[in-house]
């Protein structure tokens, strides 16, 4: 909540800036929808003053400010604030849907990226590289994300497995030890089956990385660390779609960081993989 904390420090701002900040803090829902010109009109200031304020807050402009501000507000009070309430309705034409979905997915990535801690990402990758096994735990739609992560990370020479059934998840958790690393994917952070697994992993001394939206969810208290992923809880707010975009972005980022660290090694492995599979269409050994 770094941005909100800074905005509450009045001594940082001029009287004009304080008026803008006060309006934003008192009307967070409006900030998600209003332009700089509209904010200026509401606060009897100017668009230039709004822009200068966002720069003073260490951001490049109002659009970046709006994404970060609404992200932090939604985390403080997710029940009363939704930055994407009903983005698609019966009034939307196909061209509207095409435009909105593209914008929403970009926003989900930007929101997730703005909350990333580069040091944390590097530390997570280092733990993954040292682990004998990386276990990913997820259910339903999130299990498809876990399977994609397995494919990508295996190509990057990381020993990853994903579990879906309750029996296999509980068995793997009971067999895990400090040489394992666990990644738990949960939209709500409140899934009871995942909570039970996290309790087992904690007792086993396994370092766990949780991908979820709220820092106040029960799972956060059971996991070693937490990575914020953009999300809304309501299905019609397209929360599932947004969360999957954010998780894929996290997976792709870790994969690309691994590739940057071990490029030559992974390139050689990829060549071996292609040769084993038969990479050319006219190769009689080709297996797909």
Short mmCIF file of C-alpha atoms in Angstrom, two decimals:
data_model
loop_
_atom_site.label_atom_id
_atom_site.label_comp_id
_atom_site.label_asym_id
_atom_site.label_seq_id
_atom_site.Cartn_x
_atom_site.Cartn_y
_atom_site.Cartn_z
CA UNK A 1 0.00 0.00 0.00
CA UNK A 2 2.90 2.35 -0.70
CA UNK A 3 0.96 4.76 -2.90
CA UNK A 4 -1.92 5.22 -0.45
CA UNK A 5 0.49 5.78 2.40
CA UNK A 6 2.29 8.52 0.47
CA UNK A 7 -1.00 10.17 -0.50
CA UNK A 8 -1.97 10.42 3.17
CA UNK A 9 1.18 12.41 4.02
CA UNK A 10 -0.22 15.93 3.54
CA UNK A 11 3.07 17.68 4.16
CA UNK A 12 4.33 16.40 0.83
CA UNK A 13 1.78 18.37 -1.17
CA UNK A 14 0.75 21.91 -1.97
CA UNK A 15 -2.77 23.09 -1.14
CA UNK A 16 -3.87 22.45 -4.73
CA UNK A 17 -2.39 18.94 -4.65
CA UNK A 18 -3.98 18.26 -1.27
CA UNK A 19 -7.40 19.11 -2.72
CA UNK A 20 -6.88 16.62 -5.54
CA UNK A 21 -5.58 13.91 -3.20
CA UNK A 22 -8.46 14.42 -0.76
CA UNK A 23 -11.03 14.06 -3.54
CA UNK A 24 -9.37 10.89 -4.84
CA UNK A 25 -9.25 9.28 -1.40
CA UNK A 26 -12.89 10.18 -0.70
CA UNK A 27 -14.17 9.08 -4.14
CA UNK A 28 -12.06 6.05 -5.17
CA UNK A 29 -14.73 4.55 -7.41
CA UNK A 30 -14.93 7.73 -9.47
CA UNK A 31 -11.15 7.79 -9.95
CA UNK A 32 -11.39 4.48 -11.83
CA UNK A 33 -13.65 6.12 -14.43
CA UNK A 34 -12.74 9.83 -14.60
CA UNK A 35 -10.18 11.49 -16.88
CA UNK A 36 -7.63 14.07 -15.76
CA UNK A 37 -9.88 16.81 -17.12
CA UNK A 38 -12.85 15.50 -15.14
CA UNK A 39 -10.77 15.16 -11.97
CA UNK A 40 -9.60 18.74 -12.44
CA UNK A 41 -13.20 19.95 -12.82
CA UNK A 42 -14.28 18.10 -9.68
CA UNK A 43 -11.45 19.61 -7.63
CA UNK A 44 -11.50 23.12 -9.19
CA UNK A 45 -7.92 22.69 -10.36
CA UNK A 46 -6.38 21.97 -13.77
CA UNK A 47 -5.42 18.88 -15.79
CA UNK A 48 -1.81 20.03 -15.56
CA UNK A 49 -2.04 20.04 -11.76
CA UNK A 50 -3.40 16.48 -11.79
CA UNK A 51 -0.60 15.37 -14.09
CA UNK A 52 2.08 17.06 -11.94
CA UNK A 53 0.65 15.31 -8.88
CA UNK A 54 0.99 11.88 -10.49
CA UNK A 55 4.60 12.66 -11.36
CA UNK A 56 5.24 13.80 -7.81
CA UNK A 57 3.95 10.40 -6.69
CA UNK A 58 6.68 8.80 -8.82
CA UNK A 59 4.45 7.71 -11.71
CA UNK A 60 4.66 8.48 -15.42
CA UNK A 61 1.13 9.82 -15.79
CA UNK A 62 -2.50 9.59 -14.80
CA UNK A 63 -3.17 6.23 -16.47
CA UNK A 64 -0.39 4.54 -14.53
CA UNK A 65 -1.58 6.29 -11.36
CA UNK A 66 -5.16 5.13 -11.88
CA UNK A 67 -4.12 1.49 -12.28
CA UNK A 68 -1.94 1.50 -9.17
CA UNK A 69 -4.40 3.55 -7.11
CA UNK A 70 -7.41 1.37 -7.91
CA UNK A 71 -5.30 -1.75 -7.33
CA UNK A 72 -4.34 -0.64 -3.83
CA UNK A 73 -7.84 0.57 -2.98
CA UNK A 74 -9.37 -2.73 -4.11
CA UNK A 75 -6.96 -4.62 -1.87
CA UNK A 76 -7.81 -2.46 1.15
CA UNK A 77 -11.56 -2.91 0.66
CA UNK A 78 -12.27 -5.44 -2.13
CA UNK A 79 -15.93 -5.95 -1.15
CA UNK A 80 -16.95 -2.33 -1.59
CA UNK A 81 -14.74 -1.45 -4.54
CA UNK A 82 -14.41 -3.08 -7.94
CA UNK A 83 -12.36 -1.49 -10.67
CA UNK A 84 -14.09 -3.55 -13.36
CA UNK A 85 -17.71 -3.84 -12.26
CA UNK A 86 -19.66 -5.59 -15.05
CA UNK A 87 -17.24 -4.71 -17.88
CA UNK A 88 -19.43 -6.53 -20.43
CA UNK A 89 -23.23 -6.24 -20.51
CA UNK A 90 -26.10 -6.94 -22.89
CA UNK A 91 -25.58 -3.47 -24.36
CA UNK A 92 -22.18 -4.33 -25.81
CA UNK A 93 -21.74 -4.96 -29.51
CA UNK A 94 -19.13 -7.48 -30.73
CA UNK A 95 -16.69 -4.67 -31.54
CA UNK A 96 -17.13 -3.33 -27.99
CA UNK A 97 -16.34 -6.74 -26.53
CA UNK A 98 -13.21 -7.09 -28.68
CA UNK A 99 -11.94 -3.71 -27.50
CA UNK A 100 -12.88 -4.19 -23.85
CA UNK A 101 -11.33 -7.62 -23.45
CA UNK A 102 -8.05 -6.42 -24.93
CA UNK A 103 -8.06 -3.43 -22.58
CA UNK A 104 -8.94 -5.57 -19.56
CA UNK A 105 -6.18 -8.08 -20.20
CA UNK A 106 -3.63 -5.30 -20.62
CA UNK A 107 -4.88 -3.74 -17.38
CA UNK A 108 -4.63 -7.07 -15.54
CA UNK A 109 -1.00 -7.42 -16.63
CA UNK A 110 -0.18 -3.81 -15.75
CA UNK A 111 -1.79 -4.11 -12.33
CA UNK A 112 0.06 -7.35 -11.59
CA UNK A 113 3.34 -5.93 -12.88
CA UNK A 114 3.05 -2.78 -10.78
CA UNK A 115 2.85 -4.92 -7.63
CA UNK A 116 5.80 -7.15 -8.56
CA UNK A 117 8.88 -6.91 -6.36
CA UNK A 118 11.86 -7.66 -8.60
CA UNK A 119 13.94 -8.84 -5.66
CA UNK A 120 11.19 -11.24 -4.66
CA UNK A 121 10.91 -12.63 -8.21
CA UNK A 122 14.66 -13.20 -8.36
CA UNK A 123 14.58 -14.93 -4.96
CA UNK A 124 11.68 -17.17 -6.05
CA UNK A 125 13.57 -18.19 -9.18
CA UNK A 126 16.70 -18.93 -7.15
CA UNK A 127 14.67 -21.16 -4.82
CA UNK A 128 13.16 -22.92 -7.85
CA UNK A 129 16.64 -23.55 -9.25
CA UNK A 130 17.83 -25.03 -5.96
CA UNK A 131 14.75 -27.18 -5.31
CA UNK A 132 14.86 -30.89 -6.10
CA UNK A 133 11.15 -30.76 -6.96
CA UNK A 134 8.74 -27.88 -7.58
CA UNK A 135 5.17 -28.86 -6.73
CA UNK A 136 2.26 -26.79 -8.06
CA UNK A 137 -1.12 -27.09 -6.37
CA UNK A 138 -4.30 -25.78 -8.03
CA UNK A 139 -7.90 -26.72 -8.81
CA UNK A 140 -10.39 -26.34 -11.63
CA UNK A 141 -9.52 -23.52 -14.05
CA UNK A 142 -6.29 -22.83 -12.19
CA UNK A 143 -5.10 -26.39 -12.81
CA UNK A 144 -4.91 -25.60 -16.53
CA UNK A 145 -2.55 -22.75 -15.60
CA UNK A 146 -0.50 -25.18 -13.51
CA UNK A 147 -0.20 -27.58 -16.46
CA UNK A 148 1.01 -24.75 -18.67
CA UNK A 149 3.58 -23.81 -16.03
CA UNK A 150 4.84 -27.41 -15.92
CA UNK A 151 5.39 -27.43 -19.69
CA UNK A 152 7.20 -24.07 -19.72
CA UNK A 153 9.37 -24.71 -16.68
CA UNK A 154 10.33 -28.21 -17.81
CA UNK A 155 11.52 -26.71 -21.09
CA UNK A 156 13.65 -24.39 -18.96
CA UNK A 157 15.17 -27.42 -17.16
CA UNK A 158 13.25 -27.01 -13.91
CA UNK A 159 11.76 -30.15 -12.26
CA UNK A 160 8.08 -29.22 -11.96
CA UNK A 161 4.99 -31.34 -11.33
CA UNK A 162 1.32 -30.35 -10.91
CA UNK A 163 -1.36 -32.18 -8.99
CA UNK A 164 -5.12 -31.98 -9.40
CA UNK A 165 -6.83 -34.84 -7.53
CA UNK A 166 -7.17 -34.58 -3.75
CA UNK A 167 -5.42 -37.92 -3.18
CA UNK A 168 -2.35 -37.03 -5.22
CA UNK A 169 -2.14 -33.55 -3.71
CA UNK A 170 -2.31 -34.74 -0.11
CA UNK A 171 0.11 -37.61 -0.80
CA UNK A 172 2.65 -35.31 -2.45
CA UNK A 173 2.37 -32.78 0.38
CA UNK A 174 2.95 -35.50 2.99
CA UNK A 175 5.98 -36.74 1.03
CA UNK A 176 7.47 -33.27 0.50
CA UNK A 177 10.37 -31.94 2.55
CA UNK A 178 12.64 -28.89 2.69
CA UNK A 179 14.19 -29.87 -0.63
CA UNK A 180 10.85 -29.13 -2.32
CA UNK A 181 9.34 -25.79 -3.30
CA UNK A 182 5.55 -25.45 -3.51
CA UNK A 183 3.55 -22.99 -5.60
CA UNK A 184 -0.13 -22.61 -4.68
CA UNK A 185 -2.55 -20.91 -7.09
CA UNK A 186 -5.77 -19.62 -5.52
CA UNK A 187 -8.04 -16.78 -6.65
CA UNK A 188 -9.73 -16.26 -3.31
CA UNK A 189 -7.00 -17.45 -0.97
CA UNK A 190 -9.76 -19.22 0.95
CA UNK A 191 -10.04 -22.65 -0.71
CA UNK A 192 -10.39 -25.17 2.14
CA UNK A 193 -8.59 -27.98 0.33
CA UNK A 194 -5.65 -25.69 -0.41
CA UNK A 195 -5.67 -24.47 3.20
CA UNK A 196 -5.35 -28.08 4.37
CA UNK A 197 -2.49 -28.66 1.94
CA UNK A 198 -0.75 -25.46 3.06
CA UNK A 199 -1.00 -26.62 6.68
CA UNK A 200 0.67 -29.92 5.77
CA UNK A 201 3.40 -28.20 3.75
CA UNK A 202 4.09 -25.78 6.59
CA UNK A 203 4.49 -28.64 9.06
CA UNK A 204 6.83 -30.35 6.58
CA UNK A 205 9.01 -27.23 6.37
CA UNK A 206 8.31 -26.66 2.66
CA UNK A 207 8.77 -23.14 1.34
CA UNK A 208 5.48 -22.15 -0.31
CA UNK A 209 4.75 -19.34 -2.77
CA UNK A 210 1.10 -18.27 -2.94
CA UNK A 211 -0.40 -16.58 -6.02
CA UNK A 212 -3.60 -14.78 -4.98
CA UNK A 213 -5.23 -11.36 -4.72
CA UNK A 214 -5.67 -10.48 -1.04
CA UNK A 215 -2.85 -10.20 1.52
CA UNK A 216 -5.44 -10.84 4.24
CA UNK A 217 -6.68 -14.26 3.06
CA UNK A 218 -6.27 -17.34 5.29
CA UNK A 219 -3.79 -18.95 2.90
CA UNK A 220 -1.38 -16.01 3.19
CA UNK A 221 -0.82 -16.77 6.86
CA UNK A 222 0.09 -20.38 6.04
CA UNK A 223 2.46 -19.73 3.12
CA UNK A 224 6.06 -18.54 3.19
CA UNK A 225 5.41 -15.69 0.77
CA UNK A 226 2.69 -14.18 -1.35
CA UNK A 227 2.61 -12.69 -4.86
CA UNK A 228 -0.26 -10.36 -5.75
CA UNK A 229 -2.23 -11.30 -8.87
CA UNK A 230 -4.92 -8.98 -10.28
CA UNK A 231 -8.42 -10.31 -9.79
CA UNK A 232 -12.03 -9.53 -8.97
CA UNK A 233 -14.10 -12.03 -7.02
CA UNK A 234 -17.33 -11.75 -9.03
CA UNK A 235 -17.72 -14.06 -12.04
CA UNK A 236 -19.59 -11.43 -14.09
CA UNK A 237 -16.78 -8.97 -13.44
CA UNK A 238 -14.64 -11.47 -15.41
CA UNK A 239 -12.53 -12.20 -12.34
CA UNK A 240 -11.54 -15.68 -13.50
CA UNK A 241 -10.29 -14.38 -16.81
CA UNK A 242 -8.35 -11.53 -15.21
CA UNK A 243 -6.74 -13.80 -12.63
CA UNK A 244 -5.65 -16.29 -15.28
CA UNK A 245 -4.05 -13.47 -17.27
CA UNK A 246 -2.11 -12.35 -14.20
CA UNK A 247 -0.97 -15.88 -13.33
CA UNK A 248 0.17 -16.51 -16.91
CA UNK A 249 2.11 -13.26 -16.77
CA UNK A 250 3.85 -14.37 -13.56
CA UNK A 251 4.69 -17.77 -15.07
CA UNK A 252 5.97 -16.24 -18.30
CA UNK A 253 8.07 -13.72 -16.37
CA UNK A 254 9.74 -16.36 -14.21
CA UNK A 255 10.33 -18.52 -17.30
CA UNK A 256 11.92 -15.60 -19.19
CA UNK A 257 14.11 -14.71 -16.19
CA UNK A 258 15.29 -18.32 -16.09
CA UNK A 259 15.98 -18.20 -19.82
CA UNK A 260 18.03 -15.01 -19.39
CA UNK A 261 20.06 -16.65 -16.61
CA UNK A 262 20.76 -19.94 -18.42
CA UNK A 263 20.28 -19.08 -22.09
CA UNK A 264 23.07 -21.23 -23.58
CA UNK A 265 22.23 -24.19 -21.36
CA UNK A 266 18.53 -24.04 -22.22
CA UNK A 267 19.25 -23.54 -25.91
CA UNK A 268 21.33 -26.74 -25.88
CA UNK A 269 18.59 -28.59 -24.01
CA UNK A 270 15.99 -27.39 -26.52
CA UNK A 271 18.10 -28.70 -29.38
CA UNK A 272 18.28 -32.10 -27.64
CA UNK A 273 14.53 -32.03 -27.04
CA UNK A 274 13.76 -31.24 -30.67
CA UNK A 275 16.11 -33.97 -31.84
CA UNK A 276 14.53 -36.53 -29.51
CA UNK A 277 11.03 -35.61 -30.73
CA UNK A 278 11.94 -35.32 -34.39
CA UNK A 279 11.59 -31.63 -35.01
CA UNK A 280 11.31 -31.63 -38.80
CA UNK A 281 8.10 -32.50 -40.67
CA UNK A 282 9.98 -34.94 -42.90
CA UNK A 283 11.74 -36.60 -39.96
CA UNK A 284 10.52 -40.20 -39.75
CA UNK A 285 11.08 -40.08 -35.97
CA UNK A 286 8.70 -37.17 -35.55
CA UNK A 287 6.22 -38.03 -32.77
CA UNK A 288 3.56 -35.36 -33.39
#
